[in-house]
Short mmCIF file of C-alpha atoms in Angstrom, two decimals:
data_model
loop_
_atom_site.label_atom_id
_atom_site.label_comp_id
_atom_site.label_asym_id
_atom_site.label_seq_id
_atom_site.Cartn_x
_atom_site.Cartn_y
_atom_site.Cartn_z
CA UNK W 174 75.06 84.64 65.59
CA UNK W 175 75.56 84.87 61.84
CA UNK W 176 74.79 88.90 62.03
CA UNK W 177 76.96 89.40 64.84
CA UNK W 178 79.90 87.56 63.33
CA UNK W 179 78.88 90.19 59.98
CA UNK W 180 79.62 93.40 62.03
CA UNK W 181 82.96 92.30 63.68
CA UNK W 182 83.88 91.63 59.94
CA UNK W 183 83.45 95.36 58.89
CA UNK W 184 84.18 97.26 61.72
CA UNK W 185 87.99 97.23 60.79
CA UNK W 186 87.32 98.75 57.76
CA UNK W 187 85.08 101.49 58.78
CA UNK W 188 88.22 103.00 60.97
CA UNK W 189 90.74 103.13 58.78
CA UNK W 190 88.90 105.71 56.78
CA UNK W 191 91.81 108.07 55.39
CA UNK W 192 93.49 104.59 53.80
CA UNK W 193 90.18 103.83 52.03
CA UNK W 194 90.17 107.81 50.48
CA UNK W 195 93.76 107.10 49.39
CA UNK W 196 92.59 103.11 48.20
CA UNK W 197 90.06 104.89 46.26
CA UNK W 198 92.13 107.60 44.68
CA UNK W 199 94.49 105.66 42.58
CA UNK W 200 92.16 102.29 42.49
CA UNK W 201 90.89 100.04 40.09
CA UNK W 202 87.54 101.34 38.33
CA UNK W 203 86.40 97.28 37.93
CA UNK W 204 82.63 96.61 38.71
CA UNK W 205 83.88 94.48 41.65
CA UNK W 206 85.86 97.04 43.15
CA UNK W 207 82.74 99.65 43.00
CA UNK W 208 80.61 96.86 44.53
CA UNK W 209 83.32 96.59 47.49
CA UNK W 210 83.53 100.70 47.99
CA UNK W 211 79.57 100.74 47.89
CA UNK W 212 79.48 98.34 50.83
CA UNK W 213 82.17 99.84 52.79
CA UNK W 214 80.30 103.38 52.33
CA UNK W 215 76.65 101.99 53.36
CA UNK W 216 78.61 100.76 56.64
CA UNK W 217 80.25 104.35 56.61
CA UNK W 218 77.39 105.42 56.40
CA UNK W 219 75.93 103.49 59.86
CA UNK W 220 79.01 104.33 61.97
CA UNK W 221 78.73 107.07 64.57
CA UNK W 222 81.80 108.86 63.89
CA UNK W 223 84.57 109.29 61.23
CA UNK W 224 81.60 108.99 58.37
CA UNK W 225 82.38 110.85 55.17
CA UNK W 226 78.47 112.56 54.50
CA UNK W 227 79.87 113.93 51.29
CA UNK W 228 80.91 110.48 49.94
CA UNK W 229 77.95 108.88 51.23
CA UNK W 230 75.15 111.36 49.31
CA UNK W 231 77.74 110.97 46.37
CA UNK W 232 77.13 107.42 45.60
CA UNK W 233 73.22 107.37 47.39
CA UNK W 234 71.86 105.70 44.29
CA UNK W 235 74.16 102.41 45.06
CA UNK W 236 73.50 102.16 48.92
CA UNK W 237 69.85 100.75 48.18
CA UNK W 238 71.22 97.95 45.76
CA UNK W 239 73.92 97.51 48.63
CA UNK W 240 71.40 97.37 51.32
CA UNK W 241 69.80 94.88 49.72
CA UNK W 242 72.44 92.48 49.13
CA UNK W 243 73.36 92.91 52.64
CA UNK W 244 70.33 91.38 53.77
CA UNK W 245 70.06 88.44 51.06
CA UNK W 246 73.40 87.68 52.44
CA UNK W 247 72.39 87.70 56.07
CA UNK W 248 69.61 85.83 55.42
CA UNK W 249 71.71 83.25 53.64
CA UNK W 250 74.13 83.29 56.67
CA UNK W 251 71.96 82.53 59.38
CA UNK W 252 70.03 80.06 57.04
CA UNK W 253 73.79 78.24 56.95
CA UNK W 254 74.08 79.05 60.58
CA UNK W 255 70.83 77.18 61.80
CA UNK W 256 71.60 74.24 59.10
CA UNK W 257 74.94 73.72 60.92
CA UNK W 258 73.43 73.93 64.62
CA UNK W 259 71.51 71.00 63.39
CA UNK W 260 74.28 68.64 62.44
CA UNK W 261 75.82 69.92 65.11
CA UNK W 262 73.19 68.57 67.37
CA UNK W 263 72.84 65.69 65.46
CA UNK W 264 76.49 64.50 66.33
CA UNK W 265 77.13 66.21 69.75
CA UNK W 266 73.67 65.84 71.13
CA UNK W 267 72.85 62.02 69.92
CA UNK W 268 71.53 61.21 73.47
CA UNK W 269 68.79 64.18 73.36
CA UNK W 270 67.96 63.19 70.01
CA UNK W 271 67.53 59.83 70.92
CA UNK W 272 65.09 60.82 74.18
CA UNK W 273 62.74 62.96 71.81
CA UNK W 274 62.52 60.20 69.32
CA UNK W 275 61.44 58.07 72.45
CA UNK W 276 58.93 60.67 73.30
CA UNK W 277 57.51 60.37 70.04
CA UNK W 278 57.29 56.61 69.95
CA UNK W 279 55.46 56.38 73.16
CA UNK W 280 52.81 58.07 71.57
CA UNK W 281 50.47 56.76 68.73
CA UNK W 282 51.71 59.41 66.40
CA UNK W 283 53.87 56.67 64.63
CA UNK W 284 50.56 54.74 63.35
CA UNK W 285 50.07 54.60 59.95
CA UNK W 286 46.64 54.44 58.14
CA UNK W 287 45.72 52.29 57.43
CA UNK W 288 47.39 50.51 60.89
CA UNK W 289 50.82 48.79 60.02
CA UNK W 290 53.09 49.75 62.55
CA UNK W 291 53.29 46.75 65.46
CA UNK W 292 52.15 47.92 68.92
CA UNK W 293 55.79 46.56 70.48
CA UNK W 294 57.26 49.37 68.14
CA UNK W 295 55.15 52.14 68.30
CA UNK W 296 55.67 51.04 72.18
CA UNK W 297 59.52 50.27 72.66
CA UNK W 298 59.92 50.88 76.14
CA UNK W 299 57.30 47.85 76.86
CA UNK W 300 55.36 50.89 78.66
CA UNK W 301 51.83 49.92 76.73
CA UNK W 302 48.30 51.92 77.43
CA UNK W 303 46.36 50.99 80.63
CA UNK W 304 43.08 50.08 80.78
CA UNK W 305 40.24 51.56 82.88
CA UNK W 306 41.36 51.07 86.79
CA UNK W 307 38.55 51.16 88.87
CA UNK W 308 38.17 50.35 92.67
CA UNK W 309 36.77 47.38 93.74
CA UNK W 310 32.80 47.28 94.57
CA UNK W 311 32.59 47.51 98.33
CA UNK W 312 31.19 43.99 99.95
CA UNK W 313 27.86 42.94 101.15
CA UNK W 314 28.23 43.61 104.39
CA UNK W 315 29.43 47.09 103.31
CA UNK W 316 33.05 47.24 103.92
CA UNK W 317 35.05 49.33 101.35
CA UNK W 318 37.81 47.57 98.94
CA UNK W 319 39.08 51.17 99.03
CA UNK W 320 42.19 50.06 100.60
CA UNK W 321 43.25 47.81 98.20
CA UNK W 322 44.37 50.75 96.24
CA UNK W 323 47.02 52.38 99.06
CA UNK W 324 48.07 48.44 100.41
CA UNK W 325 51.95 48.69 99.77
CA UNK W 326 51.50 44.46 100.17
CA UNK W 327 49.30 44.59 97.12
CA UNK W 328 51.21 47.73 94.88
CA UNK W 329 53.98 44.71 95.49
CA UNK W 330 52.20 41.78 94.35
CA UNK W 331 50.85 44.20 91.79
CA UNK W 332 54.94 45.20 90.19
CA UNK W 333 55.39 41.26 90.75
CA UNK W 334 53.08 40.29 88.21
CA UNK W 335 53.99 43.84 85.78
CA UNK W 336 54.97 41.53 83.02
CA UNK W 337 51.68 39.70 82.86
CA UNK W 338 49.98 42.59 82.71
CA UNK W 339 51.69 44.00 80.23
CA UNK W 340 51.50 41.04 77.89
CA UNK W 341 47.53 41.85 78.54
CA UNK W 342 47.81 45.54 77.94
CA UNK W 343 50.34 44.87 74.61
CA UNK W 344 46.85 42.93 73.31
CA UNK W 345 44.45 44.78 73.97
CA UNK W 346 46.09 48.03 72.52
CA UNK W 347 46.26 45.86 69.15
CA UNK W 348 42.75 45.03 69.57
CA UNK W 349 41.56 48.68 70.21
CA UNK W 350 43.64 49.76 66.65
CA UNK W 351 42.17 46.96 64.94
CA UNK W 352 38.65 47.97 65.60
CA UNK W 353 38.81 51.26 65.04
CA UNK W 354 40.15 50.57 61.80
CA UNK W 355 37.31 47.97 60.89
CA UNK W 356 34.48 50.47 61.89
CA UNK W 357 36.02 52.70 59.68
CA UNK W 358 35.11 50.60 56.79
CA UNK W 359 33.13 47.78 57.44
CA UNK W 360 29.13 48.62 55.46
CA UNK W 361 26.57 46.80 53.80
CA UNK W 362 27.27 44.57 50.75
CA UNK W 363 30.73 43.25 51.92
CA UNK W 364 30.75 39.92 51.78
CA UNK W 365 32.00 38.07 55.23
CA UNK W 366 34.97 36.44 54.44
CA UNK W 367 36.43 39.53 52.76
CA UNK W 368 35.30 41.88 56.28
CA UNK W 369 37.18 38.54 58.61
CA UNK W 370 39.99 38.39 56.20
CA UNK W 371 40.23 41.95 56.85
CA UNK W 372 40.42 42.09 60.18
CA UNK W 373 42.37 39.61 60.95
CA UNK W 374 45.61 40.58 58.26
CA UNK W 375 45.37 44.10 60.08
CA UNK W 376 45.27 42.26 63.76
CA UNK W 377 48.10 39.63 63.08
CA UNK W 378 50.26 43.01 61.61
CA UNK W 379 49.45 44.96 65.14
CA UNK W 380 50.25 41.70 67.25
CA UNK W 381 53.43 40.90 65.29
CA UNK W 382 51.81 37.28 64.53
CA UNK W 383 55.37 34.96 65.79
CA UNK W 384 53.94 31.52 66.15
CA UNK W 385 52.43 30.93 69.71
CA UNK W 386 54.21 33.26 71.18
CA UNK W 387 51.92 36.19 69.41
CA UNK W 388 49.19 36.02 67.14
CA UNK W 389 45.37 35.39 67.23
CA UNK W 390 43.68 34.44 69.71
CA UNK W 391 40.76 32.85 68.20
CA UNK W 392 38.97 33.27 64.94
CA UNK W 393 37.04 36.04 64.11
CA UNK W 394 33.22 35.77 64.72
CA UNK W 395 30.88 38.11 62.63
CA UNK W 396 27.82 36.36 63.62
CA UNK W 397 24.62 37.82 62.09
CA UNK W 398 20.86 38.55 63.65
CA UNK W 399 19.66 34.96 65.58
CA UNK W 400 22.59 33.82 65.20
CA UNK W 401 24.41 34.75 68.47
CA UNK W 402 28.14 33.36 68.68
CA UNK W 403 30.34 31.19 67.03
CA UNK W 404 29.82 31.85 63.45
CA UNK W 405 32.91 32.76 60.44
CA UNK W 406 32.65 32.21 57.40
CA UNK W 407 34.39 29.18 55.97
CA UNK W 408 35.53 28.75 52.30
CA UNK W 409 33.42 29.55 49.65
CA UNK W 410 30.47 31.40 51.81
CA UNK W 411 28.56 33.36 49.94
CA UNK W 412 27.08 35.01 52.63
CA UNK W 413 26.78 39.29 52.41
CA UNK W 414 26.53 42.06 55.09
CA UNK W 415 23.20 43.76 54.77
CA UNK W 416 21.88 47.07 55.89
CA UNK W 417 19.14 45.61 58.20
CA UNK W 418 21.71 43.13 60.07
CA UNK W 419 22.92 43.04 63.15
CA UNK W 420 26.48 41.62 63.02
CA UNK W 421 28.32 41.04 66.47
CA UNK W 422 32.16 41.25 65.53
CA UNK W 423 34.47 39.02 68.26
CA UNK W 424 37.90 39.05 67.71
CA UNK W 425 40.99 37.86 70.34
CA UNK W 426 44.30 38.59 70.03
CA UNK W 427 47.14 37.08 72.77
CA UNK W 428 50.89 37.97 73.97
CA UNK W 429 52.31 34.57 75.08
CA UNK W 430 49.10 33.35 75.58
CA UNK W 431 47.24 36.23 77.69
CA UNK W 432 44.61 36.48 75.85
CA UNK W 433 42.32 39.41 75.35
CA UNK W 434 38.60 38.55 74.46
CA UNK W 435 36.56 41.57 73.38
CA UNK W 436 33.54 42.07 70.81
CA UNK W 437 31.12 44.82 69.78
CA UNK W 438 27.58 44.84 67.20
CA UNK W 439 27.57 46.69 64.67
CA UNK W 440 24.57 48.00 63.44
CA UNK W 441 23.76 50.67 60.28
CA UNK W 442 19.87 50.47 60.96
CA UNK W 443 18.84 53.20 63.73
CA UNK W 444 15.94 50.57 64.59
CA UNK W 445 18.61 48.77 66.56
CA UNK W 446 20.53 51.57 68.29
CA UNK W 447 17.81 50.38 71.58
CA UNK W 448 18.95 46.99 71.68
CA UNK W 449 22.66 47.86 71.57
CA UNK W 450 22.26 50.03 74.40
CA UNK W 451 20.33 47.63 76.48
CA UNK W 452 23.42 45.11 75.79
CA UNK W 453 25.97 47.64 76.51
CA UNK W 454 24.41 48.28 79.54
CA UNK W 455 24.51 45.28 80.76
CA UNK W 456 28.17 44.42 80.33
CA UNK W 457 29.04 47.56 81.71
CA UNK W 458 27.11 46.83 84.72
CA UNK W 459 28.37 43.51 85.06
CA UNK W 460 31.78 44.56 85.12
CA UNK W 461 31.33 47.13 87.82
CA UNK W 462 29.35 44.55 89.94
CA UNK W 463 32.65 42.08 89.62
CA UNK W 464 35.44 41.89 91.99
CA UNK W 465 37.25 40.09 94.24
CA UNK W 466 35.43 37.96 96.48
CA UNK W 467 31.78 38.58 94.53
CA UNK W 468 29.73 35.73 93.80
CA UNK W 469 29.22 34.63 90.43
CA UNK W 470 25.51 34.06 90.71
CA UNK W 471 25.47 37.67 91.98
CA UNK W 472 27.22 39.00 88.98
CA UNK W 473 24.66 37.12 86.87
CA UNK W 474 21.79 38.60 89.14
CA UNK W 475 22.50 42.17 88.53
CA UNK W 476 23.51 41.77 84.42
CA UNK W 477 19.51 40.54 83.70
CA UNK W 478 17.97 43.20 85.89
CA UNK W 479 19.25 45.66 83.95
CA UNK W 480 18.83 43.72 80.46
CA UNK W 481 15.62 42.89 81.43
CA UNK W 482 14.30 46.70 82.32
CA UNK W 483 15.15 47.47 78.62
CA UNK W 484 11.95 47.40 75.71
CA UNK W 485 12.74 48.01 71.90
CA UNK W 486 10.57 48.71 69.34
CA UNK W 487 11.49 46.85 65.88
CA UNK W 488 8.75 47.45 62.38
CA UNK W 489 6.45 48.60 65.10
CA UNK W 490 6.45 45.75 67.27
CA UNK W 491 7.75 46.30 71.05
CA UNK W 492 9.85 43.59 72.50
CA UNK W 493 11.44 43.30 76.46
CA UNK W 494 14.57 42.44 75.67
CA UNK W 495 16.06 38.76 76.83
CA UNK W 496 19.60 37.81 78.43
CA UNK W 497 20.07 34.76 76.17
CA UNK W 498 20.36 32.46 79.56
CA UNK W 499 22.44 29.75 78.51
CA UNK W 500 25.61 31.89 77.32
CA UNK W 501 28.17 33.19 79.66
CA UNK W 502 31.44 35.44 80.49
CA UNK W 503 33.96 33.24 81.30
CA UNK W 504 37.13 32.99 83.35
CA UNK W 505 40.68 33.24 80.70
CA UNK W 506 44.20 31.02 81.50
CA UNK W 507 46.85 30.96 79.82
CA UNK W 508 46.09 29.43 76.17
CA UNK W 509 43.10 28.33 77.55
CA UNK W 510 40.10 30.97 76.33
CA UNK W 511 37.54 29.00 79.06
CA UNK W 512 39.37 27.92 81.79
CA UNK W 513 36.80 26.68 83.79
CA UNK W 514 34.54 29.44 85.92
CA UNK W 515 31.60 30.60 83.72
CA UNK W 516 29.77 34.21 84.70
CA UNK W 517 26.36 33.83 84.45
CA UNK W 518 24.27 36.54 83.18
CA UNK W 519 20.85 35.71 84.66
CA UNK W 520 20.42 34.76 88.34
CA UNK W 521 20.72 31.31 89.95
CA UNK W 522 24.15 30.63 88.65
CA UNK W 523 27.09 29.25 91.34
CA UNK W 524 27.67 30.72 94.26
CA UNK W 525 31.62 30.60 93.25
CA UNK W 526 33.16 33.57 94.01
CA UNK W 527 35.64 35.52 91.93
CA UNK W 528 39.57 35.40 93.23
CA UNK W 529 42.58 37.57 93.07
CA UNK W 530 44.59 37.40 90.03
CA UNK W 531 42.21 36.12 87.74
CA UNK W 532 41.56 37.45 84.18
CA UNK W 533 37.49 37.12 83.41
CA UNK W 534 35.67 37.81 80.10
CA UNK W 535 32.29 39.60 80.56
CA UNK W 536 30.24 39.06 77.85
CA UNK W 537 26.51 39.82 78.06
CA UNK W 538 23.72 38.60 74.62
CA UNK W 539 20.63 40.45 74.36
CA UNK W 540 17.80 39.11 72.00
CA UNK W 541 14.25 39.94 70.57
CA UNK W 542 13.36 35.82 70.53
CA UNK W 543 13.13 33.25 73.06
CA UNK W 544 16.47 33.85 74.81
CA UNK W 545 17.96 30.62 74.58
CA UNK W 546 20.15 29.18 71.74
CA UNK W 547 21.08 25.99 69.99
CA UNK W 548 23.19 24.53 67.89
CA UNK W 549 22.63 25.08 64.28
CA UNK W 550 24.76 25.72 60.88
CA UNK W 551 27.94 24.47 59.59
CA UNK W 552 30.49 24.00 62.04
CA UNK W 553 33.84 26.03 61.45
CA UNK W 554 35.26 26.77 64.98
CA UNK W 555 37.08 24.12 66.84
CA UNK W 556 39.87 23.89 69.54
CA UNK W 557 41.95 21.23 71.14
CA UNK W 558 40.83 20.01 74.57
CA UNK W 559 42.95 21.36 76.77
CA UNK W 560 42.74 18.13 79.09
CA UNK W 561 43.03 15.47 76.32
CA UNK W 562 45.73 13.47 77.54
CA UNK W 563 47.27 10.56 74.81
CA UNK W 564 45.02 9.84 72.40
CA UNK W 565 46.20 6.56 69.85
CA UNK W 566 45.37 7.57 66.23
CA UNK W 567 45.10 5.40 63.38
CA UNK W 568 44.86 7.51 60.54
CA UNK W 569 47.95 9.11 58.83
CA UNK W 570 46.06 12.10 57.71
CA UNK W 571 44.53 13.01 61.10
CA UNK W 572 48.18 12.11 62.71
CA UNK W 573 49.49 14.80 60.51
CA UNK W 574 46.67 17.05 60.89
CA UNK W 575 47.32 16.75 64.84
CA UNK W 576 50.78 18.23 64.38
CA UNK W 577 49.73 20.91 62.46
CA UNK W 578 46.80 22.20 64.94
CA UNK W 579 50.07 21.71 67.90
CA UNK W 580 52.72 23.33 65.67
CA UNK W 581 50.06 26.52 64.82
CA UNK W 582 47.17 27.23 67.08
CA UNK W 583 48.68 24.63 70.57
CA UNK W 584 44.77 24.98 72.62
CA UNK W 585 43.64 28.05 71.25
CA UNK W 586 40.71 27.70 68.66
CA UNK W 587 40.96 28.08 64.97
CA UNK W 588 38.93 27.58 61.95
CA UNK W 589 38.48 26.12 58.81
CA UNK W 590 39.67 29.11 56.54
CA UNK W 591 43.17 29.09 59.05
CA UNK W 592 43.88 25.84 57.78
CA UNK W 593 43.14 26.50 54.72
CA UNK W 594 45.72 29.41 55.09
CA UNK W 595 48.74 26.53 56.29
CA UNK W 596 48.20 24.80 53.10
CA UNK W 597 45.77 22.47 54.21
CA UNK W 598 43.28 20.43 51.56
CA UNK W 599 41.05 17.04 51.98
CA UNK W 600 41.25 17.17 55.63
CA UNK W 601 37.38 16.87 56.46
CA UNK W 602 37.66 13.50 57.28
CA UNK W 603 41.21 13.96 59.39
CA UNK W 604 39.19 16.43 61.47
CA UNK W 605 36.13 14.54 61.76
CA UNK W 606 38.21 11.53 62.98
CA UNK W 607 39.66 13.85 65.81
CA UNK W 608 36.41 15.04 66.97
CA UNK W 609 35.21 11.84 67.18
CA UNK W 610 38.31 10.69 68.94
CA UNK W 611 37.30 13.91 71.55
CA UNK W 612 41.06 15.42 70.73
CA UNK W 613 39.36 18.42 68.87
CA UNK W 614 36.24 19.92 70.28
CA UNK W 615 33.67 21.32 67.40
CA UNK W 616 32.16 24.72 68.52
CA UNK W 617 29.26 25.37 65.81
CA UNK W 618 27.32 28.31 65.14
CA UNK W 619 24.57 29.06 68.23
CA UNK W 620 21.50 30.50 67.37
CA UNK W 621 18.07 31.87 68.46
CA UNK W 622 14.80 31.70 66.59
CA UNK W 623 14.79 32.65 63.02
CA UNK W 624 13.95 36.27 62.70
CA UNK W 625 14.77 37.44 66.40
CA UNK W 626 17.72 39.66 66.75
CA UNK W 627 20.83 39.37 69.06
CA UNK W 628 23.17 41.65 70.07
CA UNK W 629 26.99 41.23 72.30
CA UNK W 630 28.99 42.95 73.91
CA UNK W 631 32.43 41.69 75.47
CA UNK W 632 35.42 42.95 77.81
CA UNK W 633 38.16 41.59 79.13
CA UNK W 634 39.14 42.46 83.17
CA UNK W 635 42.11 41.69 85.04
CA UNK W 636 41.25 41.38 89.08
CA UNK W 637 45.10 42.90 90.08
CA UNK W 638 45.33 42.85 93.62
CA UNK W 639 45.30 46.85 94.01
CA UNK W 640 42.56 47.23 91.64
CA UNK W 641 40.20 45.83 88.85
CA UNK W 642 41.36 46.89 85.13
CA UNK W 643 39.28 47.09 82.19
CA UNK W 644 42.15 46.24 80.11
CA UNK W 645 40.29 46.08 76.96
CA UNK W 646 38.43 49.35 77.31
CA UNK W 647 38.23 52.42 74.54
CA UNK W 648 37.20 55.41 73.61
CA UNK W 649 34.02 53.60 71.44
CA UNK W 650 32.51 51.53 74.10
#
């Protein structure tokens, strides 16, 4: 446009040639005059007909200076030209702007590194990541679930319960972000609390932490080698991450209580790399073997076969690797992290079968020892029974610690370090007093024989009527 607008401007002046003779006859001899005759003689000079050659060879020593002022000043016009088609965009073409800023927020491009940005923001059309859908396994008399998928009944029942889901999918797109970030840095000679307190300022940033409404869902575990589940640090634990352990990270994070469960092991010793692939194995096969209508014991069945067929060799010793028999996936309710079926993951569990519209954590534990585990260590998870009804208490301290655990964490576990965090001191013997009372339920540390070596992995799955949905699947496992 600007060069266009640049010829109109000069034409008039190019045919009125005889007036520009006379003009230049009797005219000023001023630099800025000269400047003005040079640039109407290079255009002159350009037109097809009524050029003066004689005038243009006269002053050819000035038409190259001309010619290039012409262009710095086209160059400057269309620069102004473009700069002004922007604002003019910017106030006559709001809406469009607005629709490619929307575009870019549905994407991930917003993140920051290290992660800051909320999910609900880098998401704020509520249209969060899916999980992996898959189609249900087909029953065991051989019928296909392949219809679930093209039911319109069940794409209904499906858009009836879209905003469940999506509180679902909203956590475990936090979750995913989180620990990518934390296997970015997480390496030998970091102590435990400062890898938990890690994690968990990055996850309650992602989640938008907002009471109960939003926050975590339980605290982290980081448990290391025997020691199979229910391990954080509390205050004042010395204990370091070395290069020869084998640290299972679990971590939950929850959107109005739907609560995603997930963990992984993390491992820097190549010795190990068999025994997290046996593992991962066998929660990946438990999760295709579950469904609607499928037995638990079945599920269970199928997870140790496959553990089981697995062998790892450690400092030259070869061990079959166990299913640690007397942990278990578990069914997830609102608030409530075990709400009351357990997946088994050797055989001879219940014959309960799995139902439509429930939300199940598959977890599978491999280990080198016995493949059993007690209770062992200082306690530092614990979570309100979910059941409790009225319980009288006597104590003003435990009263007051009561309120705290409803106002903060409702049924959903915490730990010692998160009460720490509210402000907490000298409440051992408040929290004692509620355990004993059966209010608060103590989860310590489980562990295996000293020296074995365990290994988890964990993923949530929603059973939607039209299909099953890995909701808390990613690109790492």
């Amino acid at each position: 446009m600007a060069e266009l607008q640049l010829q109109h401007e000069v034409e008039p002046e190019v045919l009125n040639g005889g007036d520009l003779n006379e003009e230049r006859e009797g005219a000023d001899t001023s630099e800025s005059v000269k400047k003005k005759r040079r640039k109407k003689k290079k255009n002159k000079a350009t037109a097809p007909a009524g050029t003066n050659e004689a005038e243009v060879d006269g002053e050819a020593g000035g038409v190259g200076d001309v010619m290039k002022q012409l262009e710095q000043q086209t160059l400057e016009d269309k620069e102004k030209e473009e700069d002004g088609e922007e604002d003019g965009d910017e106030g006559e073409n709001s809406a469009g702007k607005k629709k490619k800023k929307k575009k870019k927020k549905k994407g991930l491009k917003g993140q920051t590194d290290p992660p800051s940005v909320p999910i609900c923001e880098l998401y704020p059309n509520g249209d969060f990541p899916k999980g992996e859908e898959c189609e249900y396994p087909p029953s065991k008399d051989g019928r296909s679930a392949a219809w679930r998928t093209t039911s319109d009944e069940k794409r209904v029942l499906d858009k009836a319960n879209e905003e469940m889901w999506s509180d679902f999918r909203q956590a475990a797109e936090a979750h995913r972000q989180v620990r990518s970030y934390v296997r970015s840095w997480i390496k030998p000679g970091m102590t435990m609390i400062d890898i938990c307190e890690r994690l968990e300022d990055c996850s309650r940033r992602l989640i938008k932490e907002n009471g109960l409404k939003a926050g975590l869902a339980f605290p982290t575990g980081c448990s290391i080698n025997h020691c199979a589940a229910h391990y954080t640090p509390n205050a004042g634990d010395p204990t370091v991450l070395r290069y020869d352990d084998v640290c299972k990270i679990d971590f939950g994070t929850h959107i109005n209580g739907r609560i995603i469960d997930c963990a992984f092991t993390v491992t820097f010793n190549p010795k190990f790399d068999r025994l997290l692939e046996a593992v991962r194995d066998a929660t990946n096969t438990g999760i295709k073997c579950a469904g609607i209508d499928v037995r638990l014991c079945d599920v269970g069945e199928t997870i140790q076969e496959v553990m089981e067929s697995y062998e790892v060799e450690i400092d030259g010793k070869t061990y079959q690797v166990k299913p640690i028999r007397n942990l278990n996936g578990h069914s997830i309710g609102p608030y409530r992290i075990h709400s009351g079926k357990t997946v088994p993951i050797v055989k001879g569990g219940e014959a309960t079968r799995m139902e439509e519209g429930e939300v199940y954590a598959i977890e599978t534990f491999g280990s080198t020892g016995r493949g059993a585990v007690h209770d062992d260590m200082e306690c530092s998870h614990y979570m309100k029974n979910f059941n409790v009804g009225h319980v009288p208490i006597r104590l003003p301290r435990a009263k007051h610690l009561l309120n705290v655990i409803n106002e903060n964490f409702g049924t959903l576990a915490f730990c010692r370090r998160w009460l720490d965090r509210q402000g907490e001191s000298k409440y051992l013997m408040a929290l004692k007093n509620l355990c004993d009372l059966g209010i608060i339920d103590p989860y310590p540390p489980l562990c295996d024989t000293k020296g074995s070596y365990t290994a988890q992995y964990e993923h949530t799955i929603l059973l939607r009527p039209s299909c099953k949905e890995v909701v808390s699947r990613g690109d790492d496992y």
